[in-house]
Every structure is written in structure tokens, then in C-alpha cells.
Tab-separated table of C-alpha atoms in Angstrom:
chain	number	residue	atom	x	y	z
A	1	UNK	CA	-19.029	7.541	-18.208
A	2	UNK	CA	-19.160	6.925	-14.439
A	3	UNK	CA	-23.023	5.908	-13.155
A	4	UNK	CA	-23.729	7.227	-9.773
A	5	UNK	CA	-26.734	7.177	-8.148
A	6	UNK	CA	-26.684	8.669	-4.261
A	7	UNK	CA	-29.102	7.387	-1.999
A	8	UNK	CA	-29.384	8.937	1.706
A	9	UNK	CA	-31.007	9.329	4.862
A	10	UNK	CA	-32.022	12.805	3.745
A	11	UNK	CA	-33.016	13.843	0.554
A	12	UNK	CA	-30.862	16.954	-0.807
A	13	UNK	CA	-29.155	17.857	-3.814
A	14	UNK	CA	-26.416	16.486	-5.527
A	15	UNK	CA	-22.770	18.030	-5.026
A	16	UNK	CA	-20.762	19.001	-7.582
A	17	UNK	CA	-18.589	16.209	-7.024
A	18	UNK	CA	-20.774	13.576	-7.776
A	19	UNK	CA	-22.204	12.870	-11.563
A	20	UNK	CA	-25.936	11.496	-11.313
A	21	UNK	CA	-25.894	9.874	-14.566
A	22	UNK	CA	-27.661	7.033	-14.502
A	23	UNK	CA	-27.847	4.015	-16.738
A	24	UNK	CA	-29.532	0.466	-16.113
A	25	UNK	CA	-28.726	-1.671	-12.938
A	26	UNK	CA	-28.926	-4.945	-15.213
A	27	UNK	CA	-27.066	-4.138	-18.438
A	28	UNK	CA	-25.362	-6.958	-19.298
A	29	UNK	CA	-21.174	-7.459	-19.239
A	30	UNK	CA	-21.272	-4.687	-16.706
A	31	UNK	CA	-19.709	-4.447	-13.120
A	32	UNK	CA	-20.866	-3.162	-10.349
A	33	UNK	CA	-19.740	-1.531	-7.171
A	34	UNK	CA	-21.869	-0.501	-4.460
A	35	UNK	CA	-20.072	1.954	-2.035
A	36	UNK	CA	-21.952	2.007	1.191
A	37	UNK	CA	-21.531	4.223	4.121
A	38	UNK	CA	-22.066	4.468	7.924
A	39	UNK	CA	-20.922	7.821	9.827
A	40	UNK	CA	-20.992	8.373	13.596
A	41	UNK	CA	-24.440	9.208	14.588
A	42	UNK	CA	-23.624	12.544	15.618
A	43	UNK	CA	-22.889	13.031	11.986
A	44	UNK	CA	-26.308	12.065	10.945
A	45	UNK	CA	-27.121	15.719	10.973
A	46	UNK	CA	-24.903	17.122	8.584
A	47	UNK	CA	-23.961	13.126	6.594
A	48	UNK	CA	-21.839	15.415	3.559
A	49	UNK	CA	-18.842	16.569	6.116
A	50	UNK	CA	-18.301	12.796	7.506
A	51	UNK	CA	-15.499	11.238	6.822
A	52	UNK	CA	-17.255	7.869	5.842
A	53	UNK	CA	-19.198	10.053	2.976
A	54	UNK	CA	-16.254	11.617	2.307
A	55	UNK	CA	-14.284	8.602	1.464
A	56	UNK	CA	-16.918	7.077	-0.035
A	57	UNK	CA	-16.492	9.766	-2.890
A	58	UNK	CA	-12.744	9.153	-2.962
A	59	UNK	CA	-13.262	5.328	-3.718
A	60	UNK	CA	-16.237	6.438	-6.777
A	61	UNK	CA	-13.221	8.623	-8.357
A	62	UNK	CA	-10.945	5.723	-8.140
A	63	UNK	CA	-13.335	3.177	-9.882
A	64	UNK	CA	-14.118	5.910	-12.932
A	65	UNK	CA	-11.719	4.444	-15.232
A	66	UNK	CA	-12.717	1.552	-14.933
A	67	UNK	CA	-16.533	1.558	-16.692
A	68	UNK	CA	-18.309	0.213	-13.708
A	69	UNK	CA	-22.348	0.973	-12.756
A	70	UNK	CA	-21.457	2.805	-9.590
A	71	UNK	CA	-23.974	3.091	-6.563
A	72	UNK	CA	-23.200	5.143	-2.967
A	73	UNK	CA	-25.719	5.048	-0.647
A	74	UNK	CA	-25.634	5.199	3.183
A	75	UNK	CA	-25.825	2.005	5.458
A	76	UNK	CA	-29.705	2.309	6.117
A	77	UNK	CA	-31.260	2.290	2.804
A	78	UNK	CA	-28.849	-0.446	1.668
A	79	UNK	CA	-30.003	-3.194	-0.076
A	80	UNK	CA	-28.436	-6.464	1.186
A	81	UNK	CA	-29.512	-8.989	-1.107
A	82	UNK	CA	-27.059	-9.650	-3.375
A	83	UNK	CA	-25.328	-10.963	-0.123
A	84	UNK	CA	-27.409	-13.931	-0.400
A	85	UNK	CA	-28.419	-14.284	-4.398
A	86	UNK	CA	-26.364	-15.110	-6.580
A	87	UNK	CA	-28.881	-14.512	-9.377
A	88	UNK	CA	-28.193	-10.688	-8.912
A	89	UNK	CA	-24.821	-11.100	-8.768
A	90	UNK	CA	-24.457	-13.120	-11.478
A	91	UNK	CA	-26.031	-9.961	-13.947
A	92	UNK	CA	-22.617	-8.551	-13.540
A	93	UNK	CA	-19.385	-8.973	-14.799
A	94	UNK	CA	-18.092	-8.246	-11.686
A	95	UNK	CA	-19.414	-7.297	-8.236
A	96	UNK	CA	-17.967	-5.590	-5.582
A	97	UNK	CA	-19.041	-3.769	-2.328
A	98	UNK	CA	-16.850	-1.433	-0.076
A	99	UNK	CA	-18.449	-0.085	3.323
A	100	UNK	CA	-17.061	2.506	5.003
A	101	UNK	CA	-17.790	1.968	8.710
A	102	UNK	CA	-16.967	4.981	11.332
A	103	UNK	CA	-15.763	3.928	14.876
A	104	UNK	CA	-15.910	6.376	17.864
A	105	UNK	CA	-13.026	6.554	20.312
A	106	UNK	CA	-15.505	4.744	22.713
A	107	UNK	CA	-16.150	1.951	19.755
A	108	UNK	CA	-19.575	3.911	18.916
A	109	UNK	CA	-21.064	3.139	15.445
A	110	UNK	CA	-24.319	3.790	13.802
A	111	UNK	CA	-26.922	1.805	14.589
A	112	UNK	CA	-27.454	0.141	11.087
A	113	UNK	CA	-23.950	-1.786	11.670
A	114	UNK	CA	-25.555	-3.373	14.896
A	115	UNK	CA	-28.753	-3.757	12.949
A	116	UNK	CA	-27.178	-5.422	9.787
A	117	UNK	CA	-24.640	-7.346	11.766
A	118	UNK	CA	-27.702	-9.390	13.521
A	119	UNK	CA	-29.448	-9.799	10.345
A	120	UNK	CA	-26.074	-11.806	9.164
A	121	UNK	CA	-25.909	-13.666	11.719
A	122	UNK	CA	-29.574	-14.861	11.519
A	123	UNK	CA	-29.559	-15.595	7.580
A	124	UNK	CA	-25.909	-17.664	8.479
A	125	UNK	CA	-27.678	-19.994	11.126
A	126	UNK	CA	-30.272	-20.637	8.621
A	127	UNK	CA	-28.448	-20.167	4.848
A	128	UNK	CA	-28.011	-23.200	2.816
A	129	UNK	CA	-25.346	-23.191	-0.094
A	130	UNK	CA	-27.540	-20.641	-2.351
A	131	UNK	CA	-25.250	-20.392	-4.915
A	132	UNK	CA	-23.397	-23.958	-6.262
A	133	UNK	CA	-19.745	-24.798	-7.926
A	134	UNK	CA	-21.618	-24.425	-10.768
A	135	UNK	CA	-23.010	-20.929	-10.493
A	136	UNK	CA	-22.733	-19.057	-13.809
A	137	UNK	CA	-21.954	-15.446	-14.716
A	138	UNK	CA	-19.724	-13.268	-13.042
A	139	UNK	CA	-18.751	-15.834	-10.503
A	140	UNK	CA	-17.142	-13.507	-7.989
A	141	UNK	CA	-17.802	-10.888	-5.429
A	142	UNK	CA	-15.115	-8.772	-4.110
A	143	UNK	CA	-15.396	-6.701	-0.270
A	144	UNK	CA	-13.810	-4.286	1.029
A	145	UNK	CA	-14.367	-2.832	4.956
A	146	UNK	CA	-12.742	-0.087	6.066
A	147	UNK	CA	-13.134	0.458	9.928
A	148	UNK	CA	-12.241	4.334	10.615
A	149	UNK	CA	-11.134	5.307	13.755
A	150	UNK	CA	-11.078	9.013	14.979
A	151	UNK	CA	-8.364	9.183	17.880
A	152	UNK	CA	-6.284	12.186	17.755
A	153	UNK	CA	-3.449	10.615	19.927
A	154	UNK	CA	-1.110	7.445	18.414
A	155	UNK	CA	-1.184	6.280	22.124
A	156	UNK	CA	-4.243	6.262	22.763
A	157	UNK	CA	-5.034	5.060	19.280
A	158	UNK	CA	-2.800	1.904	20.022
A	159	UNK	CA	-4.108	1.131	23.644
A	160	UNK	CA	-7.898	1.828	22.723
A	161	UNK	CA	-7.947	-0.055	19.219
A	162	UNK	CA	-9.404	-3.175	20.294
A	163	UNK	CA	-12.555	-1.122	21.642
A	164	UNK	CA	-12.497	1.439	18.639
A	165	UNK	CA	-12.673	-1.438	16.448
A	166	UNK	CA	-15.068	-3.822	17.655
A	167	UNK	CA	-18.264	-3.189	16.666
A	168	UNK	CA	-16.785	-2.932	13.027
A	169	UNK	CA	-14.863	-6.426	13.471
A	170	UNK	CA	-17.982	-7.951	13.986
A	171	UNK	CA	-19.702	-6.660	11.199
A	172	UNK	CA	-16.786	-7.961	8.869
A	173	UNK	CA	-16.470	-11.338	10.527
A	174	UNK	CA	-20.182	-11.895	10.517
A	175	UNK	CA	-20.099	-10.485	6.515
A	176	UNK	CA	-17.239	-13.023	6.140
A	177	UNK	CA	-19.356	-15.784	7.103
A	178	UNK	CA	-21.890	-15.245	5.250
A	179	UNK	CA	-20.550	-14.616	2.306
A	180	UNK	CA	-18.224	-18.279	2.826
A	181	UNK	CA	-21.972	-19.949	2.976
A	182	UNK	CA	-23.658	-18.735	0.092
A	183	UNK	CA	-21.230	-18.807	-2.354
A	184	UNK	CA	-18.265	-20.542	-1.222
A	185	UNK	CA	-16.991	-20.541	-4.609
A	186	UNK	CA	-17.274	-17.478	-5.998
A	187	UNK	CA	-15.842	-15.234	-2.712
A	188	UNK	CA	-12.973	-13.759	-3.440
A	189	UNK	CA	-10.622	-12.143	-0.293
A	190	UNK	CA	-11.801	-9.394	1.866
A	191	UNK	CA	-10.050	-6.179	2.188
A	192	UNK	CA	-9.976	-5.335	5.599
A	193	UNK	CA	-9.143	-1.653	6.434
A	194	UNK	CA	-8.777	-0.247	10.102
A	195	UNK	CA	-7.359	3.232	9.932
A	196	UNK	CA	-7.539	6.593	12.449
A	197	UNK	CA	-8.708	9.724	10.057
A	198	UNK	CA	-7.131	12.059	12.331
A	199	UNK	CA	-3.749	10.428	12.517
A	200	UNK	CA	-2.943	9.087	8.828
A	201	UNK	CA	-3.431	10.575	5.579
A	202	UNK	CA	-5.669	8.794	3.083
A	203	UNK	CA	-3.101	9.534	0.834
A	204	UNK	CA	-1.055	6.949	3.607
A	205	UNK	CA	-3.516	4.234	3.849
A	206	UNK	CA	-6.640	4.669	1.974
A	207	UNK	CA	-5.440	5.558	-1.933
A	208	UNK	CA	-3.522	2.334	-1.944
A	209	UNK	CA	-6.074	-0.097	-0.633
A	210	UNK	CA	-8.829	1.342	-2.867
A	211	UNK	CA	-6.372	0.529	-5.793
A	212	UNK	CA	-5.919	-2.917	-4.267
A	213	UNK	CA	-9.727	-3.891	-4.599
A	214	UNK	CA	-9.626	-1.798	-7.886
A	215	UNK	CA	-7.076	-4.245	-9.245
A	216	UNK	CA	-8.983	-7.447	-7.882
A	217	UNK	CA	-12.172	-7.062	-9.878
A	218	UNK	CA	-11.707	-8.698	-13.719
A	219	UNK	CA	-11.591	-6.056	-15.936
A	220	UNK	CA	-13.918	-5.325	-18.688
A	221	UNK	CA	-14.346	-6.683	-22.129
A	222	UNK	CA	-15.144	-4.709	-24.630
């Protein structure tokens, strides 16, 4: 059965698309995928119609076969420390986390991607190696960013992507970083995503990449 718990900025009911069953954070030979969030701010008032949410709920389906603790939960109430411990990490078969990151046309994002981008950038000046060669337990953690862009012209998609994009490059690069320092031998690739919503299908671009970091995460012994 697929665990999901939902955290977000606003309290509300679950939908019907979205199983709250919940079972223990730390059971053992379990992995874990936290699916994390940020829409546009103007979407902060209505968070269940933005695309980022949306997706979000697409990626849970396509982890269900595969016996995983599952966890959405928007950008702010995000807990980043398994970023930087390994000893959380390391409770899991497998880890992964997959943010879904909305970019305005005028390379707008929620404020929680500034805000968490600075905090990386801080822990990297001062991180040590946390985690040695010989860190034990699941070893790994997988990432996947998807940057999603909402132009509704291809032109102006192409001549505008650098500025669409930036905010969310340097919240991968700086996750990147991080990630290389405190635990450069357990990161495995990034999945970087930058697709328009408006202009390409997920069916186009977003079923097959979610398979992609599907099929990177060791799977599960019984």
C-alpha cells in the first residue's frame, strides 16, 4: 500500500486522489520519497489547482508500485535535513526527493526557493564531509528538479528561458553542491527537468522522467 502523508500551507481535507495511509517514517528496509512542491505565489490561494501540486500527485502514482513510504508536502514546511545527515538517510533503503519548482514568465518563484537556496549556500561554506566512504545503510540519495515554466508562446518560451529559469537553476546548482559535500559518495545523478506546462504535455516530458528517477532508486527486497 502507498503511504502518503500531505503536508501544506493550509490545512484542508484530503482529495480523493490522495490515500492518507500512514505507516512509520523509520521502518526498516524501506524507501523513501519525499515529493516537495513550490507553486507561483499567486497560487498560494487556491495551492490544489497548481500545476506544481498537480504534478506532484502524478509522480506519488508513479512510485505506487514500487512499496515506497511516500511524503508530499509543499516547499515551506519541508524538512531539509536529510540534506545534510546521513543518519536519516541511512534508515532507508533508498532515498529520494523530487521538487517541483514553478517559474513565472518573468522568472518569479515562491519565496521558499530564494529562502532555501541561501540556506544551501550557507551550510556549503561551512559543511564538512558529514557522511564518509564508509557510510552504511542505504548509501544513496537520488534528486530530481523539475523547473516549470508557464509561457504560452514557443518563441517567447525560447528567447525568455534563461530568465524563466533562473531562480530554479540556482536552487539546483546550490542543491548540487551540497549534496557533492556531505556525501560525496553516496550522491547519485540529478534529474534536472525544465519544461513549459502550457506548451508540452506531461505525457511529452514529465511521464518519462518520473520513470527515469523511478528506475534509479534500488528496488526492494522482500
Amino acid at each position: 500500500s502507498l503511504s502518503l502523508s500531505l503536508s501544506l500551507s493550509h490545512t484542508h481535507s484530503l482529495t480523493h486522489r490522495v490515500h492518507s495511509i500512514k505507516h512509520s517514517s523509520k521502518m526498516p528496509g524501506r524507501g523513501k520519497v519525499q515529493i516537495v512542491f513550490a507553486p507561483l505565489p499567486e497560487e498560494e490561494r487556491n495551492v490544489e489547482r497548481s500545476a506544481a501540486k498537480e504534478f506532484a500527485l502524478r509522480t506519488a502514482a508513479k512510485f505506487d508500485a514500487e512499496s515506497l513510504n511516500i511524503e508530499i508536502v509543499h516547499l515551506v514546511e519541508w524538512k531539509k535535513e536529510p540534506l545534510i545527515d546521513c543518519s536519516i538517510t541511512d534508515s532507508f533503503t533508498s532515498f529520494a526527493v523530487v521538487f517541483f519548482i514553478s517559474c513565472g514568465s518573468d522568472g518569479t518563484v515562491h519565496r521558499s526557493v530564494r529562502k532555501i537556496t541561501k540556506w544551501m549556500k550557507e551550510q556549503e561554506t561551512k559543511l564538512q564531509t558529514a557522511c564518509g566512504s564508509e557510510t552504511t545503510g542505504s548509501k544513496n540519495i537520488s534528486v530530481g528538479i523539475a523547473l516549470l515554466g508557464y509561457s504560452v508562446c514557443k518563441t517567447s518560451a525560447e528567447q525568455m528561458e534563461d530568465e524563466v529559469y533562473s531562480s530554479g537553476r540556482r536552487f539546483a546548482k546550490s542543491l548540487k553542491a551540497i549534496l557533492c559535500k556531505s556525501r560525496p559518495q553516496s550522491f547519485e545523478p540529478m534529474f534536472l527537468l525544465e519544461t513549459q506546462v502550457e506548451l508540452e504535455p506531461p505525457e511529452e516530458t514529465l511521464d518519462g522522467w518520473i520513470q527515469a528517477l523511478v528506475d534509479s532508486l534500488p528496488k526492494q527486497v522482500e
